[in-house]
PDB file of C-alpha atoms and ligand atoms in Angstrom:
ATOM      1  CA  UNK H   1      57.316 125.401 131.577  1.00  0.00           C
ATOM      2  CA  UNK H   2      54.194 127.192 129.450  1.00  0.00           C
ATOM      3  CA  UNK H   3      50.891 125.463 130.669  1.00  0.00           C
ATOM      4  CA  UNK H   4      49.843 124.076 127.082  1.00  0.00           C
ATOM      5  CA  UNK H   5      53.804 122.404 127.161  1.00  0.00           C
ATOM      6  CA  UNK H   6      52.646 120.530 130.093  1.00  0.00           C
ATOM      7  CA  UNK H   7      52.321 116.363 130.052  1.00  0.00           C
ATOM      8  CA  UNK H   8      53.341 113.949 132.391  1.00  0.00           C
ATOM      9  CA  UNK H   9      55.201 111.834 130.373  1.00  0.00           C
ATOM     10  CA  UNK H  10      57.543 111.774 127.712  1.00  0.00           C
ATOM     11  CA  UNK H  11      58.014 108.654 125.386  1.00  0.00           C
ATOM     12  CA  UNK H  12      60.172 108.405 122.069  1.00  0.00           C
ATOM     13  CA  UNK H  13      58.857 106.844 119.405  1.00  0.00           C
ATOM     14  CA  UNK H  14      60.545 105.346 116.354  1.00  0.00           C
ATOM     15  CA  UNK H  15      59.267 104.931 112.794  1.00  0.00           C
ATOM     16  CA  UNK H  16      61.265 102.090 111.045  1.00  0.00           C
ATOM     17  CA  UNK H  17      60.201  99.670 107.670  1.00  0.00           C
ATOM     18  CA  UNK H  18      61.315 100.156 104.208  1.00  0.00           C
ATOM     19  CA  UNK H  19      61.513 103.099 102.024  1.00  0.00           C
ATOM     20  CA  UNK H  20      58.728 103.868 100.330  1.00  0.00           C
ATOM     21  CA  UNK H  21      56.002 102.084 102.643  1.00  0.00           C
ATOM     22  CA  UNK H  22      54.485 105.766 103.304  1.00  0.00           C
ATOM     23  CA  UNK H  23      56.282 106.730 107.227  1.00  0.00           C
ATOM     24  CA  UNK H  24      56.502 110.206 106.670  1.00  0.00           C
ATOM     25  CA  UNK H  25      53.461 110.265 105.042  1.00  0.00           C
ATOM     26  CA  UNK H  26      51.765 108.452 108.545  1.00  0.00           C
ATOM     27  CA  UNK H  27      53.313 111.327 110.611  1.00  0.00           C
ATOM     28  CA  UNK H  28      52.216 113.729 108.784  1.00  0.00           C
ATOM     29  CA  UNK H  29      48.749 112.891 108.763  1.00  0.00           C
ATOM     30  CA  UNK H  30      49.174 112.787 112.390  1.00  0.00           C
ATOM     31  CA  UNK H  31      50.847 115.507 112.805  1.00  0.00           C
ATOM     32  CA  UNK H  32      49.452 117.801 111.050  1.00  0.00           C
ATOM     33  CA  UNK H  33      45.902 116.066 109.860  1.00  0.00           C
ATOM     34  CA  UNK H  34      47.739 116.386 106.119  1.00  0.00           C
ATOM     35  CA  UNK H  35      50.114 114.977 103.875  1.00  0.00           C
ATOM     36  CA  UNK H  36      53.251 115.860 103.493  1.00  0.00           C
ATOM     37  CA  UNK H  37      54.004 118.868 100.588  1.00  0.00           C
ATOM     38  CA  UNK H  38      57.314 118.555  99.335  1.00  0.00           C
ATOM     39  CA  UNK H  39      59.241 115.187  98.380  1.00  0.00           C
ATOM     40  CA  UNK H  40      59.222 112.878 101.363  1.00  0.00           C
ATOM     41  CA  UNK H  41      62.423 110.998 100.262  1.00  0.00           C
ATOM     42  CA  UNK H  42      64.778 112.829 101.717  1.00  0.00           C
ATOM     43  CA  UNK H  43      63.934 115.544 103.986  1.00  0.00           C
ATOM     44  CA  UNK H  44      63.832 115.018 107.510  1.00  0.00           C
ATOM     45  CA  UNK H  45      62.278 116.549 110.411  1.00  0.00           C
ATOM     46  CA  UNK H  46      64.535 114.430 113.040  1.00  0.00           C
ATOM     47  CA  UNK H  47      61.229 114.343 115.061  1.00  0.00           C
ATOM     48  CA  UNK H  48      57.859 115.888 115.527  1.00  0.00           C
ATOM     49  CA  UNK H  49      55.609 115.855 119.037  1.00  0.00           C
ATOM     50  CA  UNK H  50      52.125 115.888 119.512  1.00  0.00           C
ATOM     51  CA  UNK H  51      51.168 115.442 123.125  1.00  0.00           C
ATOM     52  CA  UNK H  52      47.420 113.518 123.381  1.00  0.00           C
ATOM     53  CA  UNK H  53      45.373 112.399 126.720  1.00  0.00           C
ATOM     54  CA  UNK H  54      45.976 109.277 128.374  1.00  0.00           C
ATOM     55  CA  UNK H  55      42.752 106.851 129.111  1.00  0.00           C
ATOM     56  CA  UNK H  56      43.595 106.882 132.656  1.00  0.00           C
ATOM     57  CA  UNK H  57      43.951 110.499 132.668  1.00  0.00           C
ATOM     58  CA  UNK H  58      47.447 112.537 132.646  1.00  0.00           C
ATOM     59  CA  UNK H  59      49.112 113.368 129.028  1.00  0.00           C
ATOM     60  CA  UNK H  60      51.811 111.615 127.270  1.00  0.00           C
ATOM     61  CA  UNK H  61      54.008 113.800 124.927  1.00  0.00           C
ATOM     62  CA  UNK H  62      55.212 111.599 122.222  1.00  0.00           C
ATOM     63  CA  UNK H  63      58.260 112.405 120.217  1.00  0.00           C
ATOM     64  CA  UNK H  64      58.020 111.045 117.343  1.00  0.00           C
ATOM     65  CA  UNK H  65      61.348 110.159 114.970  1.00  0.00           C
ATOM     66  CA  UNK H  66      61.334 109.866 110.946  1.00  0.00           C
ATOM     67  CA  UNK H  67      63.951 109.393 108.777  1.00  0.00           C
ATOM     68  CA  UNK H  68      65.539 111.160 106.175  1.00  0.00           C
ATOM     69  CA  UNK H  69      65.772 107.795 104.065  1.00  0.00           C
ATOM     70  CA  UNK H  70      69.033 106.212 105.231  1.00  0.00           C
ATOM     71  CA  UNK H  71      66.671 103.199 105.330  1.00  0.00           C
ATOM     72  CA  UNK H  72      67.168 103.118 101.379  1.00  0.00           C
ATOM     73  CA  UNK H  73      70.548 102.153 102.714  1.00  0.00           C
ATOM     74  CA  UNK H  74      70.561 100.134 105.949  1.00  0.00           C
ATOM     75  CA  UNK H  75      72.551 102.994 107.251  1.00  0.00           C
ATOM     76  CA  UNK H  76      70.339 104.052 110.502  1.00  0.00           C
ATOM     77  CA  UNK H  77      72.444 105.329 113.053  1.00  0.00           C
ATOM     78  CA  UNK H  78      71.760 103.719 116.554  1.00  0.00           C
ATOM     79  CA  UNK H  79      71.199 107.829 117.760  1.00  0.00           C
ATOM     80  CA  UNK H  80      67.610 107.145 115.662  1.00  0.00           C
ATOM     81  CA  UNK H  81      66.969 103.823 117.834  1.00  0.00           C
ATOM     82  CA  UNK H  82      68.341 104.773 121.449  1.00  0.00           C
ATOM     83  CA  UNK H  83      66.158 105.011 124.400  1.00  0.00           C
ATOM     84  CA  UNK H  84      63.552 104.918 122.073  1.00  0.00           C
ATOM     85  CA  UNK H  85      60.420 102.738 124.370  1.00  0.00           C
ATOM     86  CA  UNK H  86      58.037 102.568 121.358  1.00  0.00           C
ATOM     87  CA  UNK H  87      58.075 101.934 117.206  1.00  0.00           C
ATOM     88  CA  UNK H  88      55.940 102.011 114.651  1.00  0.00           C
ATOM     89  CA  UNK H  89      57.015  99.406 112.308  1.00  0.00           C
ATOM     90  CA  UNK H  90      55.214 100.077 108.580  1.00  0.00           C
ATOM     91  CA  UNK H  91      55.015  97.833 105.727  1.00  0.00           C
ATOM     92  CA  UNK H  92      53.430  98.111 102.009  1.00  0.00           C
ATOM     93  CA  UNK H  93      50.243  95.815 102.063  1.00  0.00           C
ATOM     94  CA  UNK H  94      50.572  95.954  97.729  1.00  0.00           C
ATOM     95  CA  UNK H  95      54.586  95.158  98.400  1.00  0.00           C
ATOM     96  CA  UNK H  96      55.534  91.386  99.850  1.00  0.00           C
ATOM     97  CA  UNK H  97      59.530  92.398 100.303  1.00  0.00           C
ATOM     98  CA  UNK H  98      58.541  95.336 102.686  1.00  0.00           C
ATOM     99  CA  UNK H  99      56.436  92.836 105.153  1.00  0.00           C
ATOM    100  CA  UNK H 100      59.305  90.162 104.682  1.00  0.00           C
ATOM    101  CA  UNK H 101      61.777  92.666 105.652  1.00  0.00           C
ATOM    102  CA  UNK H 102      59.694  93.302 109.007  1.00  0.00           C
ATOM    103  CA  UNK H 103      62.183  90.811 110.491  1.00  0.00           C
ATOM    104  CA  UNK H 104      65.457  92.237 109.833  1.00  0.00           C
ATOM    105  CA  UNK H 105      63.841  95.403 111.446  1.00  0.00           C
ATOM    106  CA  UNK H 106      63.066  93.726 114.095  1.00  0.00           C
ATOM    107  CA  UNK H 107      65.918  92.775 115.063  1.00  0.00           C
ATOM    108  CA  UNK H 108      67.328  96.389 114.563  1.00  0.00           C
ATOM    109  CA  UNK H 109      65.568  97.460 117.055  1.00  0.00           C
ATOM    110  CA  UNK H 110      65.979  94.824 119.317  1.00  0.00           C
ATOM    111  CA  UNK H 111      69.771  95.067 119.113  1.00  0.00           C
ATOM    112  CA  UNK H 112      69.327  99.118 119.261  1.00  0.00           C
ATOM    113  CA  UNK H 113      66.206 100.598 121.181  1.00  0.00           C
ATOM    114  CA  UNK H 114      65.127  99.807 124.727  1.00  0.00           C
ATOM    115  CA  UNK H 115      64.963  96.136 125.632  1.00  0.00           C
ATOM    116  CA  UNK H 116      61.104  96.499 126.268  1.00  0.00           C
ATOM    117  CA  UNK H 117      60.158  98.232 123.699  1.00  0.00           C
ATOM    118  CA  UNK H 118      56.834  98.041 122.794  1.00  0.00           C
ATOM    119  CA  UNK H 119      56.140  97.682 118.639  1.00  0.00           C
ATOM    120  CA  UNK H 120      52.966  98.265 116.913  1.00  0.00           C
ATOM    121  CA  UNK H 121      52.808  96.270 113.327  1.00  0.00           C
ATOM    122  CA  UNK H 122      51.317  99.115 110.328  1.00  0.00           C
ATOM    123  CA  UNK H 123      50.011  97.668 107.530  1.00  0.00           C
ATOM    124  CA  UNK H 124      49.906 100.670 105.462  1.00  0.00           C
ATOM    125  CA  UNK H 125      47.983 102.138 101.604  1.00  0.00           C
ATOM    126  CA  UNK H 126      45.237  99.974 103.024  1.00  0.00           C
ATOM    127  CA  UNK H 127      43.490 102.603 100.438  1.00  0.00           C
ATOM    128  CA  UNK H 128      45.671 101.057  97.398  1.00  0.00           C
ATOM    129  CA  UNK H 129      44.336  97.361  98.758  1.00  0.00           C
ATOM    130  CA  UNK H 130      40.857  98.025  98.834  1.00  0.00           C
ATOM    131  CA  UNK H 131      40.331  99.961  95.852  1.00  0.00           C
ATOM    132  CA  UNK H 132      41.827  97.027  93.957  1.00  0.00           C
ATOM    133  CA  UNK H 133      41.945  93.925  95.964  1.00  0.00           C
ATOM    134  CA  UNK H 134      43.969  91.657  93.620  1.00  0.00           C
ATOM    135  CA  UNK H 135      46.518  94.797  94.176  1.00  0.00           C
ATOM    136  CA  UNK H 136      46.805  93.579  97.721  1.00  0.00           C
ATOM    137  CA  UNK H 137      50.509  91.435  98.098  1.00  0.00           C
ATOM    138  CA  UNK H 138      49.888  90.870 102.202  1.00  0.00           C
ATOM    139  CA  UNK H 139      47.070  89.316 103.328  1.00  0.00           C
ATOM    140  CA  UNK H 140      45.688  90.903 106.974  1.00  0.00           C
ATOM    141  CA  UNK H 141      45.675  87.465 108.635  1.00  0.00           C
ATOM    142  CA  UNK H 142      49.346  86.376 107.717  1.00  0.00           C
ATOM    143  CA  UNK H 143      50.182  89.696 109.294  1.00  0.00           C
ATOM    144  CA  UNK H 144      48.330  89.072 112.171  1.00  0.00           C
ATOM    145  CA  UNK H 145      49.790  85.505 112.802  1.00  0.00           C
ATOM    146  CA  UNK H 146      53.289  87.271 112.535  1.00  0.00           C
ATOM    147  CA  UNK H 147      52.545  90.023 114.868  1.00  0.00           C
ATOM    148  CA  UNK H 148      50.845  87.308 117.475  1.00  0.00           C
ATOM    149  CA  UNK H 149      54.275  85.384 117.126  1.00  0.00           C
ATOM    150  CA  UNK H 150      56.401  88.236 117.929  1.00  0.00           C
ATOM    151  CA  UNK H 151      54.288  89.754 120.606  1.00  0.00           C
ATOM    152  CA  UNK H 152      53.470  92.819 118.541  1.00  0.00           C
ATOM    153  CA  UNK H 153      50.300  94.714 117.959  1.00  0.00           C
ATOM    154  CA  UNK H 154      48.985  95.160 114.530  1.00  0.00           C
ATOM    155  CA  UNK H 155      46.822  97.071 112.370  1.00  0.00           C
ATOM    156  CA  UNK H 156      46.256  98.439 108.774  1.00  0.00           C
ATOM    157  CA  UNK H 157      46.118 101.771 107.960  1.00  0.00           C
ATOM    158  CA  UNK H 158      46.265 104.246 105.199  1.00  0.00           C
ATOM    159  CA  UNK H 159      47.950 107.192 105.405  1.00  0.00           C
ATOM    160  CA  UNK H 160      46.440 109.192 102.166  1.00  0.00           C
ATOM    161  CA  UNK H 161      42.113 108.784 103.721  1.00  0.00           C
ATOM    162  CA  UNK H 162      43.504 108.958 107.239  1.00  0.00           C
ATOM    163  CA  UNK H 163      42.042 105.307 108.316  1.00  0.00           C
ATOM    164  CA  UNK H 164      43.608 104.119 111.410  1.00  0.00           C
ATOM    165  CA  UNK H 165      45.985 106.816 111.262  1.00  0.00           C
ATOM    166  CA  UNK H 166      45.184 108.114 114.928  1.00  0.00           C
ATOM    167  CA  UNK H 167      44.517 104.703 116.124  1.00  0.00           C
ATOM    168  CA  UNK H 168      48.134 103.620 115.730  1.00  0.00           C
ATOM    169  CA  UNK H 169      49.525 106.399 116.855  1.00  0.00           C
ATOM    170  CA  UNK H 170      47.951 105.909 120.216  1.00  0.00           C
ATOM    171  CA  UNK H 171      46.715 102.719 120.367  1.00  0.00           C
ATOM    172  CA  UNK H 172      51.375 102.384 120.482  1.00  0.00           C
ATOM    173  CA  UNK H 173      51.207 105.324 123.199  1.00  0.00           C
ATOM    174  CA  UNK H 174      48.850 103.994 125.400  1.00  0.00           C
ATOM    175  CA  UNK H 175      50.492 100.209 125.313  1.00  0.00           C
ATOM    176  CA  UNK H 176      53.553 101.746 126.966  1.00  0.00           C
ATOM    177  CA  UNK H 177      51.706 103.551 129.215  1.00  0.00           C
ATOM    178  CA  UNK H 178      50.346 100.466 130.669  1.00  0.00           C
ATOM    179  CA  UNK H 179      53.590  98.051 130.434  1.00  0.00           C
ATOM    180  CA  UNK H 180      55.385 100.839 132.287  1.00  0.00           C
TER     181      UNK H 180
HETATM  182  P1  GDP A   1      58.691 106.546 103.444  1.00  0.00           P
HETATM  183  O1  GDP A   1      59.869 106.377 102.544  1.00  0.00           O
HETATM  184  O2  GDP A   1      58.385 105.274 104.185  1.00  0.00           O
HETATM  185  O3  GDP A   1      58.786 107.726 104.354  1.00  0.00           O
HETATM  186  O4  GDP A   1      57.413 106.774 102.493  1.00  0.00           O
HETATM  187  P2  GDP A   1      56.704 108.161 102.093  1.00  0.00           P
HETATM  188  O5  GDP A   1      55.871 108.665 103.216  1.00  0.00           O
HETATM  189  O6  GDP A   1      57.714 109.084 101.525  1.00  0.00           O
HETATM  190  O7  GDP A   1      55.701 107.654 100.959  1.00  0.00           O
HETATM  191  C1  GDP A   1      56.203 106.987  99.805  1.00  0.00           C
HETATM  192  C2  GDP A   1      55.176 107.012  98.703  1.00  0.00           C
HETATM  193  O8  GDP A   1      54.026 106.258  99.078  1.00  0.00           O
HETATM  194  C3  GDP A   1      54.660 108.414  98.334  1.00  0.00           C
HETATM  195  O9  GDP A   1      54.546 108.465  96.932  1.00  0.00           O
HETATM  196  C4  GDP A   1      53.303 108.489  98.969  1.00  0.00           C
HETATM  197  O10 GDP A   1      52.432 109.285  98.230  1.00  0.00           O
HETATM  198  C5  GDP A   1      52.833 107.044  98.975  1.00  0.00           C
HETATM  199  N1  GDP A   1      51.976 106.734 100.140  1.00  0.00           N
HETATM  200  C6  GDP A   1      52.297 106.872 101.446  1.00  0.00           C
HETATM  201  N2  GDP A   1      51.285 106.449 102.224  1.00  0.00           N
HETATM  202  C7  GDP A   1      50.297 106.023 101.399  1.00  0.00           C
HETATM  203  C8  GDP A   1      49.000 105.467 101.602  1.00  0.00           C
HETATM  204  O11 GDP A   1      48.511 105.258 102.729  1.00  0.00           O
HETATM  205  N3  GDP A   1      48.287 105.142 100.482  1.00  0.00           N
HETATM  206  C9  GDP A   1      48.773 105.354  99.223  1.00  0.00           C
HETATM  207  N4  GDP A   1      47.986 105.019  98.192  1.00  0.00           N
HETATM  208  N5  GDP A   1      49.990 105.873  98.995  1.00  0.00           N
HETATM  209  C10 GDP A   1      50.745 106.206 100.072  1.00  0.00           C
HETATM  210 MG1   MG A   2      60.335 109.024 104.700  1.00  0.00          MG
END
């Protein structure tokens, strides 16, 4: 193995939530420190890596699953979901359906990814909310309440001025980390 491929761990990561709610756009800022070019609706990198330091020391490679908007559809394929140990569940702070929907995809992956997996709560286009606050459909606390309820951890973010973006990213990674 090259020496800049080296990490001692490997953890796969899923991004679920409904179209639209800006997942691609999350990775790629993450990624790649930039938004996506081309039309996010349908093309799909299957998954993209980044490997980042670990607080306790060691590296975690994370590899990290999109999708190519079958979520338009329900029509997921468990292969997106299994062994996955991590998921970045997103929702549209300016859209009420996509945080009501956080449910059904919680029990997606439930039924589908690793029985501990460990789920990080996204409130994304924080931007959108506070540029224009009667814009904002989601208020932060009734997210919070739901991710306290479900065990989940929770944070807004906005993928287009980058806030949060690395926090939730590896605020996720280093959460399985330490319930591992
Ligand atoms: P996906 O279907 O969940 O993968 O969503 P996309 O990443 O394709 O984004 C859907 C739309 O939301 C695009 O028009 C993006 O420009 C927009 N978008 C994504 N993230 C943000 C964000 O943080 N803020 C704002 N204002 N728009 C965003
Ligand atoms: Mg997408």
């Amino acid at each position: 193995m090259a020496a800049d491929d080296a990490y001692d761990h490997l953890y796969k990561i899923v991004l679920v939530g409904d179209a639209t709610v800006g997942k691609t756009h999350l990775l790629s800022r993450y990624i790649k420190g930039d938004l996506p070019r081309a039309p996010t609706a349908t093309i799909g990198v299957e998954f993209a890596t980044r490997t980042v330091p670990l607080a306790v020391g060691g590296t975690v490679k994370a590899q990290i699953w999109d999708t190519a908007g079958q979520e338009r559809y329900r029509a997921i394929t468990s292969a997106h979901y299994r062994r996955a140990v991590g998921a970045l569940l997103v929702y549209d702070v300016t859209k009420s359906s996509t945080f009501s929907n956080c449910a059904k995809w919680m029990e997606e992956l439930r039924q589908n990814a690793e029985p501990d997996i460990v789920i990080m709560l996204v409130g994304n286009k924080f931007d959108l909310a506070e540029k224009n606050p009667s814009d904002r459909q989601v208020y932060y606390d009734a997210a919070a309440e739901f991710a306290r309820q479900n065990g989940l951890f929770f944070a807004e973010a906005s993928a287009v001025t980058a806030y949060n973006v690395k926090h939730v990213f590896e605020h996720l990674l280093q959460e399985i980390y330490n319930q591992s």
